[in-house]
Coordinates of C-alpha atoms in Angstrom, one line a residue:
M11 CA 237.1 164.1 102.4
H12 CA 238.5 163.9 98.9
S13 CA 238.9 167.6 97.4
S14 CA 239.4 168.3 93.6
P15 CA 240.8 171.5 92.5
L16 CA 239.5 174.7 93.1
F17 CA 239.3 177.1 90.0
V18 CA 238.7 180.8 90.5
A19 CA 237.9 183.6 88.0
S20 CA 239.8 186.3 89.8
L21 CA 242.8 187.3 92.3
L22 CA 240.8 186.1 95.3
P23 CA 241.3 186.0 98.8
V24 CA 239.5 182.9 100.6
L25 CA 239.4 181.7 104.2
A26 CA 240.2 178.3 105.2
F27 CA 239.1 176.9 107.9
S28 CA 241.9 174.0 108.0
L29 CA 244.9 173.6 106.1
P30 CA 245.6 171.7 102.8
Q31 CA 248.7 169.0 102.7
G32 CA 251.2 168.7 100.2
G33 CA 251.9 171.2 97.4
I34 CA 249.6 174.0 96.1
F35 CA 248.6 176.2 93.8
P36 CA 250.6 175.2 90.4
A37 CA 249.8 177.5 87.7
P38 CA 247.4 175.9 84.6
S39 CA 250.6 175.3 82.3
D40 CA 251.6 172.7 85.1
L41 CA 248.7 170.6 85.2
P42 CA 247.8 167.6 83.3
P43 CA 246.1 168.2 79.9
A44 CA 242.6 167.1 81.2
V45 CA 242.9 169.5 84.3
H46 CA 244.3 172.2 82.3
A47 CA 241.7 171.8 79.6
S48 CA 239.1 172.4 82.0
S49 CA 240.8 175.5 83.9
T50 CA 241.2 177.3 80.4
S51 CA 237.8 178.0 80.2
V52 CA 237.9 180.3 83.1
S53 CA 238.7 183.9 82.3
A54 CA 240.1 186.4 84.9
T55 CA 237.4 189.1 85.6
A56 CA 239.5 191.2 88.6
T57 CA 242.6 191.9 90.8
I58 CA 242.9 193.3 93.9
T59 CA 245.8 194.8 95.6
G60 CA 245.4 194.2 99.2
T61 CA 244.1 191.5 101.5
A62 CA 240.0 192.3 101.2
V63 CA 239.4 191.8 104.9
S64 CA 237.9 194.5 107.1
T65 CA 236.2 194.7 110.7
S66 CA 235.3 198.3 110.1
N67 CA 231.4 197.4 109.4
S68 CA 229.9 195.1 111.7
T69 CA 227.0 194.8 109.4
Y70 CA 228.7 192.8 107.1
G71 CA 227.6 195.3 104.4
S72 CA 229.7 196.6 101.6
T73 CA 232.4 197.6 103.2
L74 CA 233.5 194.3 104.3
D75 CA 235.5 194.7 100.9
S76 CA 237.8 197.4 101.7
S77 CA 241.8 196.8 102.5
I78 CA 243.0 195.6 105.7
D79 CA 245.4 199.0 105.0
T80 CA 242.1 201.1 105.0
A81 CA 241.1 199.5 108.1
T82 CA 244.3 199.4 110.5
S83 CA 245.6 203.4 109.4
S84 CA 242.4 204.7 110.4
S85 CA 242.9 203.7 114.4
S86 CA 246.5 203.7 115.8
A87 CA 244.8 202.5 118.9
I88 CA 244.9 199.1 118.0
T89 CA 247.7 196.7 119.9
P90 CA 249.7 194.5 117.1
A91 CA 250.3 190.8 117.4
D92 CA 252.6 189.7 119.7
T93 CA 254.3 186.8 117.6
S94 CA 257.1 185.9 120.4
I95 CA 255.5 182.5 120.9
A96 CA 255.2 181.7 117.5
N97 CA 257.4 179.0 116.4
D98 CA 258.5 178.0 119.6
P99 CA 259.1 174.8 120.5
E100 CA 259.4 174.9 124.5
I101 CA 256.0 176.7 124.7
I102 CA 254.5 174.9 122.3
G103 CA 255.0 171.6 124.2
Q104 CA 254.1 173.2 127.7
L105 CA 250.9 173.9 126.0
S106 CA 250.5 170.5 124.5
L107 CA 251.0 168.9 127.8
A108 CA 248.9 171.3 129.7
P109 CA 245.6 169.3 131.0
K110 CA 243.2 172.4 130.9
A111 CA 242.3 175.4 129.2
V112 CA 243.0 177.1 132.0
D113 CA 246.4 175.8 132.3
R114 CA 247.4 176.7 129.0
I115 CA 246.0 180.3 129.4
K116 CA 248.5 181.1 132.0
L117 CA 251.1 179.9 130.1
I118 CA 250.1 183.0 127.6
P119 CA 250.2 186.0 129.4
Q120 CA 250.0 188.4 126.9
D121 CA 246.8 188.9 125.4
A122 CA 248.1 189.9 122.1
S123 CA 249.5 186.9 121.9
F124 CA 245.7 185.8 120.9
K125 CA 246.0 187.6 117.9
F126 CA 247.1 186.6 114.2
D127 CA 247.8 189.1 111.8
F128 CA 247.8 187.8 108.4
K129 CA 248.6 190.8 106.8
A130 CA 252.1 190.9 109.2
P131 CA 252.1 186.9 110.3
P132 CA 255.4 185.4 112.0
A133 CA 258.0 183.3 110.0
D134 CA 257.5 180.3 108.0
T135 CA 253.8 180.8 107.3
L136 CA 253.5 181.3 103.8
S137 CA 253.3 178.8 101.1
E138 CA 253.5 180.3 97.8
G139 CA 252.9 178.8 94.5
K140 CA 252.6 180.1 90.6
G141 CA 249.3 180.3 90.8
G142 CA 248.5 181.9 94.4
R143 CA 249.7 181.5 98.6
T144 CA 248.6 181.2 101.7
V145 CA 249.2 182.2 104.8
R146 CA 248.4 179.8 107.9
A147 CA 247.7 180.0 111.5
D148 CA 248.2 176.5 112.9
R149 CA 249.4 175.1 116.3
K150 CA 253.1 176.1 115.4
S151 CA 252.5 179.4 114.1
F152 CA 249.9 180.7 116.4
P153 CA 250.0 178.1 119.7
P154 CA 247.0 179.4 121.2
L155 CA 245.3 177.3 118.6
I156 CA 246.7 174.3 120.8
G157 CA 243.6 172.2 122.4
T158 CA 241.1 174.0 120.3
G159 CA 241.4 171.5 117.1
G160 CA 241.3 174.4 114.5
S161 CA 243.5 176.1 112.4
M162 CA 242.9 179.0 109.5
A163 CA 244.7 180.0 106.4
L164 CA 244.2 183.1 104.4
G165 CA 244.5 182.0 100.5
F166 CA 244.8 184.2 97.6
L167 CA 244.2 182.4 94.1
G168 CA 245.1 184.0 91.0
P169 CA 243.6 184.1 87.4
C170 CA 243.1 180.2 86.5
G171 CA 244.8 179.5 90.1
F172 CA 243.5 176.6 92.0
N173 CA 244.2 174.4 95.0
T174 CA 245.4 171.2 94.2
P175 CA 243.4 168.0 94.9
H176 CA 244.0 166.5 98.6
T177 CA 242.5 165.0 101.5
H178 CA 241.5 165.7 105.2
P179 CA 241.9 162.4 107.0
R180 CA 241.3 164.1 110.2
S181 CA 239.7 167.3 109.4
A182 CA 237.4 169.2 107.3
E183 CA 237.6 171.9 105.5
F184 CA 235.6 175.4 105.2
N185 CA 236.0 178.0 102.6
L186 CA 234.5 181.3 103.1
V187 CA 234.9 183.7 99.6
V188 CA 236.1 187.3 101.3
Q189 CA 236.2 188.6 97.4
G190 CA 235.7 187.4 93.6
T191 CA 233.8 183.7 92.8
L192 CA 235.1 180.6 93.4
E193 CA 234.4 177.3 91.6
T194 CA 234.7 174.0 94.0
E195 CA 234.3 170.5 94.0
F196 CA 234.6 168.0 96.7
T197 CA 233.9 164.1 97.4
L198 CA 233.1 163.1 101.0
E199 CA 233.7 159.6 100.6
N200 CA 234.4 156.9 98.0
G201 CA 231.2 156.1 96.3
A202 CA 229.5 159.8 97.0
R203 CA 228.7 161.6 94.5
T204 CA 230.8 165.0 94.1
I205 CA 229.6 168.1 95.6
R206 CA 229.9 170.8 92.9
N207 CA 229.2 174.9 93.5
T208 CA 230.1 178.4 92.3
L209 CA 230.6 180.7 95.1
A210 CA 230.1 184.1 95.1
T211 CA 231.6 187.0 97.8
H212 CA 230.4 185.8 101.4
Q213 CA 229.7 182.2 100.4
M214 CA 231.1 179.5 102.1
T215 CA 231.1 175.8 101.2

């Protein structure tokens, strides 16, 4: 899938269900003139100070936008994520060779290893540029994903920041807006029309 720049009107947390390739999030001043001209029409409307994700409201109401700081500080019983197997080439190799899911689960004895904390992630999961940053959970940083074919990234786009054009030859990408507004463009293949949408909070493309 071929993707075009994603422009944003505020500091915006976005959940992406696959990982972009190559460099990310240049500032508008680093863009070619034609792209820079398009981005100047976007104005910043808001900023946030925390990661706007919460599981405290099962009805997905207005408190979904409360910060992780608020959600996690209210309960001391939450077990921290276990990152001991993250980036471990030995366990990653064993999981990759395991024939069945039941065999993979036996290789990960701690339940907390199946939890990924985007607020306190393992090393080497942050990609940062002038226009934003992402924290990625992939096979290397979150080995329980091995065998699932999935991955996830939590991205923050600053005012006029965007995700650089990229392709996904082996996967598809879904973008879910957690807070703010996101302008999106993508082309599924050569010759197909470009799909453009503006996403509001809790909308996905």
